[in-house]
Short mmCIF file of C-alpha atoms in Angstrom, two decimals:
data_model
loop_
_atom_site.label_atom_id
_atom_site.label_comp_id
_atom_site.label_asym_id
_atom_site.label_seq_id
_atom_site.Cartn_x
_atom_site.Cartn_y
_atom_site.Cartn_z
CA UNK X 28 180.60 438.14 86.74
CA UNK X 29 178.87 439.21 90.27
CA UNK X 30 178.67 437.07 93.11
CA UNK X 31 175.25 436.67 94.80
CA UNK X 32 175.17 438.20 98.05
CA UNK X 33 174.64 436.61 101.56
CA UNK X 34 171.25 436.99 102.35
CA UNK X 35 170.54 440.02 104.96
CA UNK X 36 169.11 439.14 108.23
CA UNK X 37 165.67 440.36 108.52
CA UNK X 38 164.44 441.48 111.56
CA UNK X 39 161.07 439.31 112.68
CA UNK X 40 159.50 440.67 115.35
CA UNK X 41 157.36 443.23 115.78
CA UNK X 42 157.72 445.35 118.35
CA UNK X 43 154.68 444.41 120.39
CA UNK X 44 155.94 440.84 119.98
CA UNK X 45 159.19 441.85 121.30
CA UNK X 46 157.35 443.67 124.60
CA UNK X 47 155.43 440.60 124.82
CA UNK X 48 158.03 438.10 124.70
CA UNK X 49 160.04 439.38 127.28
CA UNK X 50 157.34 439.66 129.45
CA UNK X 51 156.29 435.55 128.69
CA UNK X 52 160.28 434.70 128.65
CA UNK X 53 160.50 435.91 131.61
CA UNK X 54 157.32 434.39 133.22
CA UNK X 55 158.84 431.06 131.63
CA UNK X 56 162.45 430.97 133.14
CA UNK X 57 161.67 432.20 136.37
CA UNK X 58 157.82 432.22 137.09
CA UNK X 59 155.94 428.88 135.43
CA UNK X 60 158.56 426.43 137.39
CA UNK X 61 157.92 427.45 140.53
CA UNK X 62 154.29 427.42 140.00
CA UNK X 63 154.19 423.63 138.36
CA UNK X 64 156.58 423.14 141.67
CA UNK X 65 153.56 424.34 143.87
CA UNK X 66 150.76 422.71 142.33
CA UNK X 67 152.70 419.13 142.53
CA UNK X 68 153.21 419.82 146.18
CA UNK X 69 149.90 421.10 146.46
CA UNK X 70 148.78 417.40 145.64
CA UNK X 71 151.21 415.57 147.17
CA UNK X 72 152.35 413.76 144.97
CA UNK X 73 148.68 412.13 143.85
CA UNK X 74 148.93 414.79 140.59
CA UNK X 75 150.17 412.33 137.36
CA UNK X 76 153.73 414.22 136.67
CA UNK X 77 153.87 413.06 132.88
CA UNK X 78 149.81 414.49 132.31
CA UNK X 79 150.43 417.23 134.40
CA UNK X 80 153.54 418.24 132.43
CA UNK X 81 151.69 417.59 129.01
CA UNK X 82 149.04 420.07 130.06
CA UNK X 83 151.80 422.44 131.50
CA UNK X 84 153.73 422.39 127.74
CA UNK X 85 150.56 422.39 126.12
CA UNK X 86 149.25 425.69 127.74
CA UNK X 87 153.09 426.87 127.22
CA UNK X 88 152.75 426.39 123.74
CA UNK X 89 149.39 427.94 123.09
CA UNK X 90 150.91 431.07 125.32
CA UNK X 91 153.99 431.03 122.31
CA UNK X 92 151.40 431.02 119.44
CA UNK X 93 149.27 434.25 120.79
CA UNK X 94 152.60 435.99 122.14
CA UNK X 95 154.44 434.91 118.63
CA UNK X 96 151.92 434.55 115.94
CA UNK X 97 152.86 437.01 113.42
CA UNK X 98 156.47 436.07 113.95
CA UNK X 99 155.71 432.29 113.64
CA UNK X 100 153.34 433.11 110.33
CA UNK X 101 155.93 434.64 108.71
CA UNK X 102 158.77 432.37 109.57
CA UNK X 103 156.49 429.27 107.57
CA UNK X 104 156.64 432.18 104.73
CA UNK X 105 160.54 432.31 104.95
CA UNK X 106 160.74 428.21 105.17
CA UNK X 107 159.25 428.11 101.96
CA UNK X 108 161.03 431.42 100.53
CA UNK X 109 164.70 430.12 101.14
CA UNK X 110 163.82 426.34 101.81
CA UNK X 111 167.69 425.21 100.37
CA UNK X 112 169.51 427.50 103.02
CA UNK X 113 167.06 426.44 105.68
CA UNK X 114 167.95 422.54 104.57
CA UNK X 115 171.74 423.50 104.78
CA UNK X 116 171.60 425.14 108.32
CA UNK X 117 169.45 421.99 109.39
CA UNK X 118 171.58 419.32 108.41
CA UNK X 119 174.92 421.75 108.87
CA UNK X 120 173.60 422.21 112.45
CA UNK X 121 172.58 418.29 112.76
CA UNK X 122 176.43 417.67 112.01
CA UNK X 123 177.75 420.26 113.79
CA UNK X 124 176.18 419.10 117.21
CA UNK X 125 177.19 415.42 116.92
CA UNK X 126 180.91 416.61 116.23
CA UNK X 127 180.49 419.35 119.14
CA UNK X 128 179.10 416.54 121.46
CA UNK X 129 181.61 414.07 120.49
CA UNK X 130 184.04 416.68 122.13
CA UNK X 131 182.05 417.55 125.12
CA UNK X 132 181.76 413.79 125.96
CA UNK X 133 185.44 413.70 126.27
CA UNK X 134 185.25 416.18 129.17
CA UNK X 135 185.24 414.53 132.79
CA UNK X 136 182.55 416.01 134.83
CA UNK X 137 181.94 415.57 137.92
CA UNK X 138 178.51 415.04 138.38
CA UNK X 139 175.81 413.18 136.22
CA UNK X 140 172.99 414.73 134.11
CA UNK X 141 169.81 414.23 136.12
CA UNK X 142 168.06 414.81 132.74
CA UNK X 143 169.77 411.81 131.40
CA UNK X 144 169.16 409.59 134.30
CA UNK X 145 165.79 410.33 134.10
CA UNK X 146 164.00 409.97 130.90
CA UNK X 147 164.10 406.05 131.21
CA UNK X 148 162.13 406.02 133.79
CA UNK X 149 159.75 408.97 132.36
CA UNK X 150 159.13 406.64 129.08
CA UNK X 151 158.72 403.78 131.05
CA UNK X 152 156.20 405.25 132.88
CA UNK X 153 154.29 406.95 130.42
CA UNK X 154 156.16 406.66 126.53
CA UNK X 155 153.38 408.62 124.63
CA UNK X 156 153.69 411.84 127.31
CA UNK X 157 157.24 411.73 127.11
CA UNK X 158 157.53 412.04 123.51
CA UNK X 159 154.98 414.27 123.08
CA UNK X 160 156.76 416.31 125.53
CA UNK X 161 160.37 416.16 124.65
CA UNK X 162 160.45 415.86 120.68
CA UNK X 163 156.76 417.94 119.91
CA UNK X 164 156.16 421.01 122.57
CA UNK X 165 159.09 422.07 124.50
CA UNK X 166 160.66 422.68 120.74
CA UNK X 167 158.03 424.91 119.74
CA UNK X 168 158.08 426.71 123.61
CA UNK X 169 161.74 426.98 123.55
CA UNK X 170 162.81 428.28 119.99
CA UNK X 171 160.50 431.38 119.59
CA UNK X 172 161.95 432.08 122.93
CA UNK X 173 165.64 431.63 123.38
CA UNK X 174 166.39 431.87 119.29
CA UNK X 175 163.74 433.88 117.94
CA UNK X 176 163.55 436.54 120.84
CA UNK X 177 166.87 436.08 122.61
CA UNK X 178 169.31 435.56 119.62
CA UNK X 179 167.20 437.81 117.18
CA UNK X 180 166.92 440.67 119.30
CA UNK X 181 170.86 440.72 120.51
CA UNK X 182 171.73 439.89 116.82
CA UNK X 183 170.64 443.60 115.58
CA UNK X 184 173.69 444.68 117.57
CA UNK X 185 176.53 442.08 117.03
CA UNK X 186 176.11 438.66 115.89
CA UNK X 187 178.85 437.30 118.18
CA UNK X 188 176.57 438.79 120.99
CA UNK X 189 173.98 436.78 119.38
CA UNK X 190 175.51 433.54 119.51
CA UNK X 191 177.10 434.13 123.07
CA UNK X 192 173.60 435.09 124.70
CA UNK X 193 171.62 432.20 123.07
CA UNK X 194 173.73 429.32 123.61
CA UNK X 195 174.86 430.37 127.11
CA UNK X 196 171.84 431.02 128.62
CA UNK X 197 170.12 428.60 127.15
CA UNK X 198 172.61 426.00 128.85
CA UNK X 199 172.56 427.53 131.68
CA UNK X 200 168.62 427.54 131.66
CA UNK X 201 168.79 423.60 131.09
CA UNK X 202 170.94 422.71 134.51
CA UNK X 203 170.24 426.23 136.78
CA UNK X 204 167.52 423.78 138.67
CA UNK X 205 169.59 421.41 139.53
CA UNK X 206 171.51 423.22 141.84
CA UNK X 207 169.22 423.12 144.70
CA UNK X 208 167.53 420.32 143.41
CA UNK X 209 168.55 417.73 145.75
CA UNK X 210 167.96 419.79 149.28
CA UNK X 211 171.34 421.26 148.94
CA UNK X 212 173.33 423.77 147.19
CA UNK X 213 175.54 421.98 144.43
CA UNK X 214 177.00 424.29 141.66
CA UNK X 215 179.10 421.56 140.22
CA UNK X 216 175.54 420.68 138.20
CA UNK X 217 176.47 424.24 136.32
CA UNK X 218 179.12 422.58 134.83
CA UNK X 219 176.45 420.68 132.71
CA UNK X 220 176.52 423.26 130.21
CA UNK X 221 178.93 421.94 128.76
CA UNK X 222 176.53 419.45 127.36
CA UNK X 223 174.08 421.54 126.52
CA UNK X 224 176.25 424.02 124.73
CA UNK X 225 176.53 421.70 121.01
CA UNK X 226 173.05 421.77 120.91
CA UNK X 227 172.27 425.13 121.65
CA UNK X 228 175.14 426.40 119.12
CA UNK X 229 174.02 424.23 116.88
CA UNK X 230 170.18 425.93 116.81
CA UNK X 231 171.59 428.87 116.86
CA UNK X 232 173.65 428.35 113.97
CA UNK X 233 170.07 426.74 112.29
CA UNK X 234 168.47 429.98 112.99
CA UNK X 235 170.80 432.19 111.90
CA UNK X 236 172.39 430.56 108.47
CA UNK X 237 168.30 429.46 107.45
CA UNK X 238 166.29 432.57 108.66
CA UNK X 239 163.18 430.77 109.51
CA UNK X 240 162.50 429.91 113.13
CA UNK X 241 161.12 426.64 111.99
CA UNK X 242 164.39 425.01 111.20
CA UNK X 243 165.48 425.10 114.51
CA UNK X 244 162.28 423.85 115.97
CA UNK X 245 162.48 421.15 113.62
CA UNK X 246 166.06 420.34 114.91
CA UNK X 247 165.63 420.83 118.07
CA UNK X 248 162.64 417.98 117.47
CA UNK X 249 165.14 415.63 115.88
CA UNK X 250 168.03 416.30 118.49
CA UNK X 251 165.62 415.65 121.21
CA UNK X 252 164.53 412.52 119.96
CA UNK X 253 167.85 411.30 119.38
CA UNK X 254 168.69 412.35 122.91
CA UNK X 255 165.75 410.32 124.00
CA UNK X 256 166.31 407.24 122.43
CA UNK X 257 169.87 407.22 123.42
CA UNK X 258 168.80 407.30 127.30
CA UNK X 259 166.75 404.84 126.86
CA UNK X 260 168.34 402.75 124.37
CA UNK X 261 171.22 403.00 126.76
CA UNK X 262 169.95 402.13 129.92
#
């Protein structure tokens, strides 16, 4: 009687991807912010934010599908190919982040999510931008880049690496800003990871126990709508 093996992990991307990707994660993180920063000051204040950001995450996204095509072609293939272990790691990582945020709710922190204060007032202001936003494009942006380049790439050497890269800096990613947000210099905002960590552990975990990149984009849709409808549920 043999016991069917785990399935390997199969490296993705190609190696121009790879030089690519770094090059648009890196334009992403540090570049594109400051940029959408200018161009709103630029216009003081007369530019739409919620259009403005639409168009922002919609020329984001169309920068992920040339950077990431092959990569995002073949991941649809590997859906299909091992569809039950991608539906495991989905609903596996769906459970595993309301546990994980369960816990992180518990912690006292000592200063509120901006993020969370703010999408209220975004859907008030303009629902159908905010949605589109939050639950359809930053997914696809965000996936190919900080699981699909940043996980995949550290995985090759140690999976533990893989896990500690992606979830870390991908919290850190979500709060970094809010440090000098408010005309000062506040690190207790850093301390926000700790919310963000469940999630980004738990898309990790998606990407790494289904193999396609499309189970964590599809995740990271639901998550963020849940996430939504919370803040404004709750307000």
């Amino acid at each position: 009687m043999t016991n069917r093996q785990r399935r390997p992990w199969r490296p993705q991307l190609t190696r121009a991807e790879m030089g690519r990707g770094w090059v648009f994660f890196a334009l992403y993180v540090f570049l594109f912010p400051w940029v959408m920063g200018w161009v709103q000051r630029s216009f003081h204040g007369e530019l739409p934010i919620a259009e403005a950001n639409v168009v922002y995450y919609l020329l984001s996204a169309t920068l992920v599908f040339l950077v990431f095509w092959t990569f995002l072609k073949h991941g649809f293939y590997l859906l299909l190919d091992w569809l039950p272990e991608n539906l495991f790691a989905f609903c596996t990582g769906l459970a595993g982040w309301l546990v994980l945020s369960l816990l992180a709710g518990l912690i006292p922190l000592p200063v509120a999510n901006p993020n969370l204060m703010s999408y209220p007032e975004q859907f008030a202001l303009a629902p159908k931008a905010t949605v589109v936003i939050l639950v359809v494009l930053m997914p696809i942006v965000e996936e190919p880049l900080f699981r699909g380049l940043l996980f995949g790439t550290s995985r090759k050497y140690s999976r533990a690496l893989g896990y500690v890269l992606s979830a870390f800096v991908y919290a850190f990613y979500c709060v970094w800003q809010f440090v000098y947000a408010y005309g000062t210099v506040d690190f207790r905002y850093l301390l926000l990871v700790v919310e963000y960590l469940p999630m980004s552990l738990a898309l990790t975990w998606c990407y790494d126990n289904g193999g396609s990149i499309w189970s964590p984009i599809a995740l990271h849709m639901v998550l963020n709508a849940l996430i939504l409808a919370s803040a404004v549920l709750g307000a």
